[in-house]
CSV table of C-alpha atoms in Angstrom, one decimal:
chain,number,residue,atom,x,y,z
A,256,TRP,CA,23.1,-5.1,2.3
A,257,ALA,CA,24.9,-4.7,-1.0
A,258,LYS,CA,25.2,-0.9,-1.0
A,259,SER,CA,24.1,1.9,1.2
A,260,PRO,CA,21.4,4.1,-0.4
A,261,THR,CA,22.5,7.4,-1.8
A,262,ASP,CA,20.7,10.6,-0.8
A,263,ILE,CA,18.0,11.3,-3.4
A,264,ARG,CA,16.9,14.9,-4.1
A,265,PRO,CA,13.2,15.7,-4.3
A,266,GLU,CA,13.4,16.6,-8.0
A,267,GLN,CA,14.7,13.1,-8.7
A,268,LEU,CA,11.6,11.6,-7.1
A,269,LYS,CA,9.4,14.0,-9.1
A,270,ALA,CA,11.1,13.1,-12.4
A,271,ALA,CA,10.6,9.4,-11.7
A,272,ALA,CA,7.0,9.7,-10.7
A,273,ASP,CA,6.2,11.9,-13.8
A,274,MET,CA,7.8,9.4,-16.1
A,275,PHE,CA,5.9,6.5,-14.7
A,276,SER,CA,2.6,8.5,-14.8
A,277,ASN,CA,3.2,9.3,-18.5
A,278,ALA,CA,4.3,5.8,-19.3
A,279,ILE,CA,1.0,4.2,-18.1
A,280,LYS,CA,-1.1,6.9,-19.7
A,281,ASN,CA,0.7,6.2,-23.0
A,282,ALA,CA,0.0,2.5,-22.4
A,283,GLY,CA,-3.7,3.1,-22.3
A,284,LEU,CA,-4.2,3.2,-18.5
A,285,SER,CA,-5.7,6.5,-17.2
A,286,PHE,CA,-7.3,7.5,-13.9
A,287,GLY,CA,-9.3,10.5,-15.2
A,288,ASN,CA,-8.8,14.1,-14.4
A,289,ASN,CA,-6.7,13.4,-11.3
A,290,HIS,CA,-4.5,10.9,-13.1
A,291,ASP,CA,-1.1,12.5,-12.1
A,292,GLN,CA,-2.0,13.1,-8.5
A,293,PHE,CA,-3.4,9.5,-8.1
A,294,VAL,CA,-0.3,7.9,-9.6
A,295,ARG,CA,1.9,10.1,-7.4
A,296,SER,CA,0.0,9.0,-4.4
A,297,PHE,CA,0.4,5.3,-5.4
A,298,VAL,CA,4.1,5.7,-6.0
A,299,SER,CA,4.6,7.8,-2.8
A,300,SER,CA,2.8,5.2,-0.7
A,301,LEU,CA,5.1,2.4,-1.9
A,302,ILE,CA,8.2,4.5,-1.3
A,303,ALA,CA,7.0,5.5,2.1
A,304,LYS,CA,6.1,1.9,3.1
A,305,ARG,CA,6.9,-1.0,0.9
A,306,PHE,CA,3.5,-2.6,1.6
A,307,VAL,CA,0.4,-1.1,0.0
A,308,ILE,CA,-3.2,-2.3,0.0
A,309,LEU,CA,-5.4,-1.3,-3.0
A,310,THR,CA,-9.1,-1.5,-2.3
A,311,GLY,CA,-12.3,-0.2,-4.0
A,312,LEU,CA,-14.5,-0.8,-7.0
A,313,SER,CA,-13.9,-4.0,-8.9
A,314,GLY,CA,-12.5,-3.3,-12.4
A,315,SER,CA,-11.2,0.2,-11.4
A,316,GLY,CA,-7.6,-0.5,-12.2
A,317,LYS,CA,-6.1,-1.8,-8.9
A,318,THR,CA,-4.4,-4.8,-10.5
A,319,GLN,CA,-3.5,-2.9,-13.6
A,320,ILE,CA,-1.5,-0.1,-11.9
A,321,ALA,CA,0.4,-2.6,-9.8
A,322,GLN,CA,1.2,-4.7,-12.9
A,323,LYS,CA,2.3,-1.6,-14.8
A,324,PHE,CA,4.6,-0.5,-11.9
A,325,GLY,CA,6.1,-4.0,-12.0
A,326,GLN,CA,6.6,-3.9,-15.7
A,327,TRP,CA,8.3,-0.5,-15.3
A,328,PHE,CA,10.7,-2.3,-13.0
A,329,GLY,CA,11.3,-4.9,-15.7
A,330,THR,CA,9.1,-7.9,-16.6
A,331,GLN,CA,11.6,-10.3,-14.9
A,332,HIS,CA,11.5,-8.1,-11.7
A,333,TYR,CA,7.8,-8.6,-10.8
A,334,ASP,CA,5.4,-11.4,-10.3
A,335,VAL,CA,1.6,-11.8,-9.8
A,336,ILE,CA,0.6,-14.3,-7.1
A,337,PRO,CA,-3.1,-15.2,-7.0
A,338,VAL,CA,-4.2,-15.7,-3.3
A,339,ARG,CA,-6.2,-18.9,-2.8
A,340,PRO,CA,-9.0,-19.4,-0.2
A,341,ASP,CA,-7.2,-22.4,1.2
A,342,TRP,CA,-4.1,-20.5,2.4
A,343,THR,CA,-4.3,-21.1,6.2
A,344,GLY,CA,-0.6,-20.8,7.1
A,345,PRO,CA,2.7,-19.3,6.1
A,346,GLU,CA,3.6,-22.2,3.8
A,347,PRO,CA,2.3,-20.6,0.6
A,348,LEU,CA,4.7,-17.8,1.1
A,349,ILE,CA,7.8,-19.2,2.8
A,350,GLY,CA,7.5,-22.9,2.0
A,351,PHE,CA,8.2,-26.0,4.2
A,352,GLU,CA,10.7,-28.8,4.5
A,353,ASP,CA,9.9,-31.7,2.2
A,354,ALA,CA,10.0,-34.7,4.6
A,355,LEU,CA,9.2,-37.1,1.7
A,356,VAL,CA,12.5,-36.6,0.0
A,357,GLN,CA,15.6,-37.9,1.8
A,358,ARG,CA,19.1,-37.0,0.5
A,359,LYS,CA,22.1,-39.2,1.3
A,360,ASP,CA,24.1,-36.1,2.5
A,361,GLY,CA,21.4,-35.2,5.0
A,362,ILE,CA,20.7,-31.7,3.6
A,363,PRO,CA,17.0,-30.9,4.0
A,364,VAL,CA,15.0,-30.5,0.8
A,365,TRP,CA,12.8,-27.4,0.9
A,366,ASN,CA,9.5,-26.9,-0.9
A,367,VAL,CA,9.9,-23.4,-2.4
A,368,PRO,CA,6.7,-21.5,-3.5
A,369,ARG,CA,6.9,-18.7,-6.0
A,370,VAL,CA,7.0,-15.9,-3.4
A,371,LEU,CA,10.1,-17.4,-1.6
A,372,GLU,CA,11.8,-18.0,-5.0
A,373,PHE,CA,11.1,-14.4,-5.9
A,374,CYS,CA,12.7,-13.3,-2.7
A,375,VAL,CA,15.8,-15.3,-3.5
A,376,GLN,CA,15.9,-13.5,-6.9
A,377,CYS,CA,15.6,-10.1,-5.1
A,378,ARG,CA,18.7,-11.0,-3.0
A,379,GLN,CA,20.7,-11.9,-6.1
A,380,ASP,CA,20.0,-8.5,-7.7
A,381,PRO,CA,19.9,-6.2,-4.7
A,382,LEU,CA,20.3,-2.9,-6.5
A,383,ARG,CA,17.1,-3.2,-8.6
A,384,PRO,CA,13.6,-2.9,-7.2
A,385,HIS,CA,11.3,-5.9,-7.4
A,386,LEU,CA,7.5,-6.1,-6.9
A,387,ILE,CA,5.1,-8.8,-5.9
A,388,LEU,CA,1.4,-8.4,-6.5
A,389,LEU,CA,-0.8,-10.5,-4.1
A,390,ASP,CA,-4.1,-10.6,-6.1
A,391,GLU,CA,-7.4,-10.8,-4.2
A,392,MET,CA,-5.4,-10.7,-1.0
A,393,ASN,CA,-8.5,-11.2,1.3
A,394,LEU,CA,-9.8,-14.4,-0.3
A,395,ALA,CA,-8.1,-16.0,2.7
A,396,HIS,CA,-7.5,-14.8,6.2
A,397,VAL,CA,-4.6,-12.4,5.8
A,398,GLU,CA,-3.5,-12.8,9.4
A,399,GLN,CA,-3.0,-16.5,8.9
A,400,TYR,CA,-0.8,-16.7,5.8
A,401,PHE,CA,0.9,-13.2,5.9
A,402,ALA,CA,1.8,-12.9,9.6
A,403,ASP,CA,5.4,-14.0,9.3
A,404,PHE,CA,6.0,-11.9,6.1
A,405,LEU,CA,4.3,-8.8,7.6
A,406,SER,CA,6.3,-9.1,10.8
A,407,GLY,CA,9.5,-9.4,8.8
A,408,MET,CA,8.7,-6.3,6.7
A,409,GLU,CA,7.8,-4.3,9.8
A,410,SER,CA,10.6,-5.3,12.2
A,411,GLY,CA,13.4,-6.1,9.8
A,412,GLU,CA,14.0,-9.3,11.7
A,413,PRO,CA,14.9,-12.5,9.8
A,414,VAL,CA,11.9,-14.7,8.9
A,415,LEU,CA,12.8,-16.3,5.5
A,416,PRO,CA,14.4,-19.7,5.3
A,417,ASP,CA,18.0,-19.7,3.8
A,418,VAL,CA,17.5,-21.8,0.7
A,419,GLY,CA,19.5,-22.4,-2.5
A,420,TRP,CA,19.0,-24.2,-5.8
A,421,ASP,CA,20.9,-27.4,-6.5
A,422,PRO,CA,21.1,-27.5,-10.3
A,423,SER,CA,22.5,-31.0,-10.5
A,424,ASN,CA,19.6,-32.6,-8.6
A,425,LYS,CA,17.1,-29.9,-9.5
A,426,GLN,CA,16.1,-29.3,-5.9
A,427,TRP,CA,15.8,-26.5,-3.5
A,428,LEU,CA,17.9,-27.1,-0.4
A,429,LEU,CA,17.9,-25.6,3.1
A,430,LEU,CA,21.4,-24.3,3.3
A,431,SER,CA,21.3,-23.5,7.0
A,432,ARG,CA,19.0,-23.2,9.9
A,433,ASP,CA,19.5,-19.4,10.0
A,434,ARG,CA,16.7,-17.1,8.8
A,435,LEU,CA,17.1,-14.2,6.4
A,436,SER,CA,15.4,-10.8,6.4
A,437,ILE,CA,12.9,-9.7,3.8
A,438,PRO,CA,15.0,-8.1,1.0
A,439,GLU,CA,15.1,-4.3,1.1
A,440,ASN,CA,14.4,-4.1,-2.6
A,441,LEU,CA,11.1,-5.9,-2.4
A,442,PHE,CA,7.8,-4.0,-2.7
A,443,VAL,CA,4.5,-5.8,-2.0
A,444,VAL,CA,1.1,-4.7,-3.3
A,445,GLY,CA,-2.2,-6.4,-2.3
A,446,THR,CA,-5.5,-5.9,-4.1
A,447,VAL,CA,-8.7,-6.2,-2.2
A,448,ASN,CA,-12.4,-6.7,-3.2
A,449,VAL,CA,-15.1,-6.9,-0.6
A,450,ASP,CA,-18.0,-9.3,-1.0
A,451,GLU,CA,-19.6,-12.4,0.6
A,452,THR,CA,-16.6,-14.5,-0.4
A,453,THR,CA,-13.8,-12.4,1.2
A,454,TYR,CA,-12.6,-11.6,4.7
A,455,MET,CA,-12.1,-8.2,6.4
A,456,PHE,CA,-8.6,-7.0,7.3
A,457,SER,CA,-7.8,-6.6,11.0
A,458,PRO,CA,-6.7,-3.2,12.3
A,459,LYS,CA,-3.1,-4.5,12.9
A,460,VAL,CA,-2.7,-5.3,9.2
A,461,LEU,CA,-4.2,-1.9,8.0
A,462,ASP,CA,-2.0,-0.2,10.6
A,463,ARG,CA,1.1,-1.6,8.8
A,464,ALA,CA,0.2,-0.6,5.3
A,465,GLN,CA,-0.8,2.4,3.1
A,466,THR,CA,-4.4,1.9,2.0
A,467,ILE,CA,-5.5,3.4,-1.3
A,468,GLU,CA,-9.1,3.4,-2.5
A,469,PHE,CA,-10.0,3.2,-6.2
A,470,ARG,CA,-13.2,4.7,-7.5
A,471,VAL,CA,-14.4,5.6,-11.0
A,472,LEU,CA,-16.3,8.9,-11.5
A,473,SER,CA,-18.9,9.2,-14.2
A,474,GLN,CA,-16.9,11.9,-16.0
A,475,ASP,CA,-13.8,9.7,-16.0
A,476,LEU,CA,-15.4,7.0,-18.1
A,477,PRO,CA,-14.2,6.9,-21.8
A,478,LYS,CA,-16.4,8.6,-24.4
A,479,ASN,CA,-16.2,5.7,-26.8
A,480,ALA,CA,-16.9,2.2,-25.3
A,481,VAL,CA,-16.1,0.4,-28.5
A,482,GLY,CA,-12.8,2.3,-29.1
A,483,PHE,CA,-11.7,1.9,-25.5
A,484,PRO,CA,-8.3,0.0,-25.6
A,485,LYS,CA,-7.0,-2.6,-23.2
A,486,PRO,CA,-3.8,-1.3,-21.5
A,487,SER,CA,-0.6,-2.5,-23.2
A,488,LEU,CA,2.8,-3.4,-21.7
A,489,VAL,CA,4.9,-0.7,-20.2
A,490,SER,CA,8.6,-0.6,-21.1
A,491,PRO,CA,11.2,-0.7,-18.3
A,492,GLY,CA,12.0,2.7,-16.8
A,493,PRO,CA,15.5,4.3,-16.9
A,494,ASP,CA,17.9,2.9,-14.4
A,495,GLU,CA,18.5,6.3,-12.7
A,496,HIS,CA,14.7,6.6,-12.0
A,497,LEU,CA,14.5,3.1,-10.6
A,498,LYS,CA,17.5,3.7,-8.4
A,499,ALA,CA,16.1,6.9,-7.1
A,500,LEU,CA,12.9,5.3,-6.0
A,501,LEU,CA,14.7,2.3,-4.4
A,502,ASP,CA,17.2,4.4,-2.6
A,503,ALA,CA,14.5,6.7,-1.2
A,504,ALA,CA,12.5,3.7,-0.1
A,505,ARG,CA,15.6,2.3,1.7
A,506,ASP,CA,16.4,5.6,3.4
A,507,ASP,CA,14.2,5.6,6.5
A,508,ASN,CA,15.2,9.1,7.4
A,509,TRP,CA,14.8,10.7,3.9
A,510,GLN,CA,11.9,12.9,5.0
A,511,GLN,CA,14.0,14.4,7.8
A,512,LYS,CA,16.6,15.7,5.4
A,513,HIS,CA,14.4,17.2,2.7
A,514,VAL,CA,11.3,18.8,4.3
A,515,ASP,CA,11.4,21.8,6.6
A,516,SER,CA,10.4,21.3,10.2
A,517,SER,CA,7.4,23.7,10.0
A,518,PHE,CA,5.6,21.4,7.6
A,519,GLY,CA,6.2,18.4,9.9
A,520,GLU,CA,5.0,20.4,12.9
A,521,GLN,CA,1.8,21.5,11.2
A,522,LEU,CA,1.0,17.9,10.2
A,523,ALA,CA,1.8,16.7,13.7
A,524,ARG,CA,-0.7,19.3,15.2
A,525,ASP,CA,-3.5,18.2,12.9
A,526,LEU,CA,-2.9,14.5,13.5
A,527,SER,CA,-2.8,15.1,17.2
A,528,GLY,CA,-6.2,16.8,16.8
A,529,PHE,CA,-7.6,13.7,15.1
A,530,HIS,CA,-6.0,11.6,17.8
A,531,GLU,CA,-7.9,13.4,20.5
A,532,ILE,CA,-11.2,12.7,18.8
A,533,LEU,CA,-10.4,9.1,17.8
A,534,LYS,CA,-9.3,8.0,21.3
A,535,ASP,CA,-12.7,8.6,22.8
A,536,VAL,CA,-14.1,5.7,20.7
A,537,GLY,CA,-11.0,3.5,20.9
A,538,PHE,CA,-9.6,4.2,17.4
A,539,GLU,CA,-6.5,6.2,18.4
A,540,PHE,CA,-3.2,5.5,16.7
A,541,GLY,CA,0.4,5.1,17.8
A,542,PHE,CA,3.8,6.3,16.8
A,543,ARG,CA,3.9,4.2,13.7
A,544,VAL,CA,1.0,6.0,12.0
A,545,LEU,CA,2.5,9.4,12.8
A,546,TYR,CA,5.9,8.4,11.4
A,547,GLU,CA,4.5,6.8,8.2
A,548,SER,CA,2.1,9.7,7.7
A,549,GLY,CA,4.9,12.2,7.9
A,550,ARG,CA,7.1,10.1,5.6
A,551,PHE,CA,4.3,9.7,3.0
A,552,ALA,CA,3.5,13.5,3.2
A,553,ALA,CA,7.2,14.4,2.6
A,554,ILE,CA,7.6,12.1,-0.4
A,555,PHE,CA,4.4,13.1,-2.0
A,556,LYS,CA,5.3,16.8,-1.5
A,557,ALA,CA,8.5,16.1,-3.4
A,558,MET,CA,6.7,14.4,-6.2
A,559,ALA,CA,3.9,17.0,-6.4
A,560,PRO,CA,5.6,20.3,-5.2
A,561,ASP,CA,2.6,22.3,-6.4
A,562,SER,CA,0.1,20.6,-4.1
A,563,THR,CA,-1.3,22.5,-1.2
A,564,TYR,CA,-1.0,21.4,2.5
A,565,ASP,CA,-4.7,20.5,2.6
A,566,GLN,CA,-4.4,18.2,-0.4
A,567,ILE,CA,-1.5,16.4,1.3
A,568,LEU,CA,-3.4,16.2,4.6
A,569,ASP,CA,-6.5,14.9,2.7
A,570,LEU,CA,-4.4,11.9,1.4
A,571,VAL,CA,-3.0,11.2,4.8
A,572,VAL,CA,-6.4,11.1,6.4
A,573,MET,CA,-7.8,9.0,3.6
A,574,GLN,CA,-5.0,6.4,3.6
A,575,LYS,CA,-4.0,6.2,7.3
A,576,LEU,CA,-6.9,7.3,9.5
A,577,LEU,CA,-10.1,6.4,7.8
A,578,PRO,CA,-9.3,2.7,7.1
A,579,ARG,CA,-9.2,2.2,10.9
A,580,LEU,CA,-12.8,3.2,11.3
A,581,HIS,CA,-15.5,0.5,11.5
A,582,GLY,CA,-18.4,-0.4,13.7
A,583,SER,CA,-22.1,0.0,14.5
A,584,ARG,CA,-24.2,3.1,14.1
A,585,ARG,CA,-24.4,3.7,17.9
A,586,ARG,CA,-20.7,3.5,18.2
A,587,ILE,CA,-19.3,5.5,15.3
A,588,GLU,CA,-22.0,7.8,13.8
A,589,ALA,CA,-21.1,10.8,16.0
A,590,LEU,CA,-17.4,10.2,15.4
A,591,LEU,CA,-17.8,10.1,11.6
A,592,CYS,CA,-19.9,13.3,11.7
A,593,GLN,CA,-17.3,15.1,13.7
A,594,ILE,CA,-14.5,14.0,11.5
A,595,ALA,CA,-16.5,15.0,8.4
A,596,SER,CA,-17.1,18.4,10.0
A,597,ILE,CA,-13.3,18.8,10.3
A,598,CYS,CA,-12.7,17.6,6.7
A,599,HIS,CA,-15.3,20.2,5.6
A,600,GLY,CA,-14.4,23.2,7.6
A,601,GLY,CA,-11.4,22.5,9.8
A,602,PHE,CA,-10.9,22.0,13.6
A,603,PRO,CA,-12.5,21.6,16.1
A,604,GLY,CA,-15.5,20.1,14.3
A,605,SER,CA,-18.9,19.2,15.6
A,606,LYS,CA,-20.7,16.0,16.3
A,607,ASP,CA,-24.0,17.7,15.3
A,608,PHE,CA,-22.8,18.3,11.8
A,609,ASP,CA,-24.7,16.3,9.2
A,610,PRO,CA,-22.6,15.7,6.1
A,611,LEU,CA,-25.6,14.4,4.2
A,612,GLY,CA,-27.6,17.6,4.8
A,613,ALA,CA,-29.2,19.3,1.8
A,614,ASN,CA,-27.4,22.6,2.5
A,615,VAL,CA,-23.8,21.1,2.7
A,616,ASP,CA,-21.6,22.3,-0.1
A,617,ILE,CA,-19.4,19.4,-1.0
A,618,SER,CA,-17.1,21.4,-3.3
A,619,ALA,CA,-16.2,23.7,-0.3
A,620,ALA,CA,-14.7,20.9,1.7
A,621,LYS,CA,-11.1,21.5,2.8
A,622,LEU,CA,-10.3,17.8,2.6
A,623,ARG,CA,-12.4,16.8,-0.4
A,624,PHE,CA,-11.6,13.1,-0.9
A,625,SER,CA,-11.9,12.3,2.8
A,626,PHE,CA,-15.1,14.2,3.1
A,627,GLU,CA,-16.7,12.4,0.2
A,628,LYS,CA,-15.6,9.0,1.7
A,629,LEU,CA,-17.1,9.9,5.0
A,630,ARG,CA,-20.4,10.8,3.3
A,631,ARG,CA,-20.5,7.3,1.7
A,632,MET,CA,-19.6,5.7,5.1
A,633,ILE,CA,-22.4,7.6,6.9
A,634,HIS,CA,-24.9,6.8,4.2
A,635,ARG,CA,-24.1,3.1,4.5
A,636,LEU,CA,-24.1,3.4,8.3
A,637,ARG,CA,-27.6,4.8,8.4
A,638,ALA,CA,-28.9,2.2,5.8
A,639,ASP,CA,-27.2,-0.9,7.3
A,640,HIS,CA,-26.4,0.2,10.9
A,641,PHE,CA,-22.8,-0.8,10.2
A,642,ALA,CA,-20.0,0.7,8.2
A,643,SER,CA,-16.3,0.2,7.4
A,644,PHE,CA,-13.8,1.7,5.1
A,645,ALA,CA,-13.8,-1.1,2.6
A,646,GLU,CA,-17.0,-1.1,0.4
């Protein structure tokens, strides 16, 4: 790669996240009373894992926050790719050899879609972050069109064709039969809406992403519907902040150098406790989830140093554990109740706990966001006899 990442201090990450949070607020995009924490969670998720899935209520700002982050990188450094229902293979992302065009020199002509062209651009400017937004990602089967790309991001193995532009003939050419890796400066955000026209994500996809749910509270709605502005463009961020985010994202061991071991040990104990409960129903997780949870927690702690341990654990449970849960009432109701009990009062939890009970004080929950999500899942489970994280 062009240059090894420098070691980024926690205060540098905090400064970058704060500036982006203020920038989108000034542009007219606000996420209510928890705006700063929500934005820090989004930025931390992308730095911890360069693939983030945004799900939740339609019109709640999923596409907007991804667009604004791309604009903050620079308008020429992001692209929005609408996913089509007819994407049934990797060709919409990595292209294919154009067999209908024959060159006299025998060099293959390659049909290059926008995603692959954007990856070429990333490689030509390796020291600046780039962002692709896959809009309505689950309009097609994600496993069919995104498998090669997802594998390349996860393993670091080469999956992209080696292509180059021929300006004289205005063609994309396959320069060699070698494959190239996904650029390290590429961030991918996918938005998800769930209805009768979309497909569910498989656990293996959710396992390889940070999943953030968007909701709109009644108190967060603007007081003047007529005077409510449409968000405007965000100016590109300072180079030092963009470099800090990119170098932290490229440094796979950043969390080991900037967070004390006691924090990591406490997080590991709590995740092990959840693992013991999840394994009884077949939802246990592996080393990847533990690593990515610790990495996200460390980066979020750097961006929000005033946050408590329970607030950080709440986000970890919400983004890495709960998206795995789905199934029938017979299979998962007792599990959801026990996890809700832990989120409300701590370990060990009880399967007999009813989070929808009239005497349950929601405001007293230790892990507030996770507990409220579990309440909604249990409510749907009892109404429809099936529930999943995506609503």
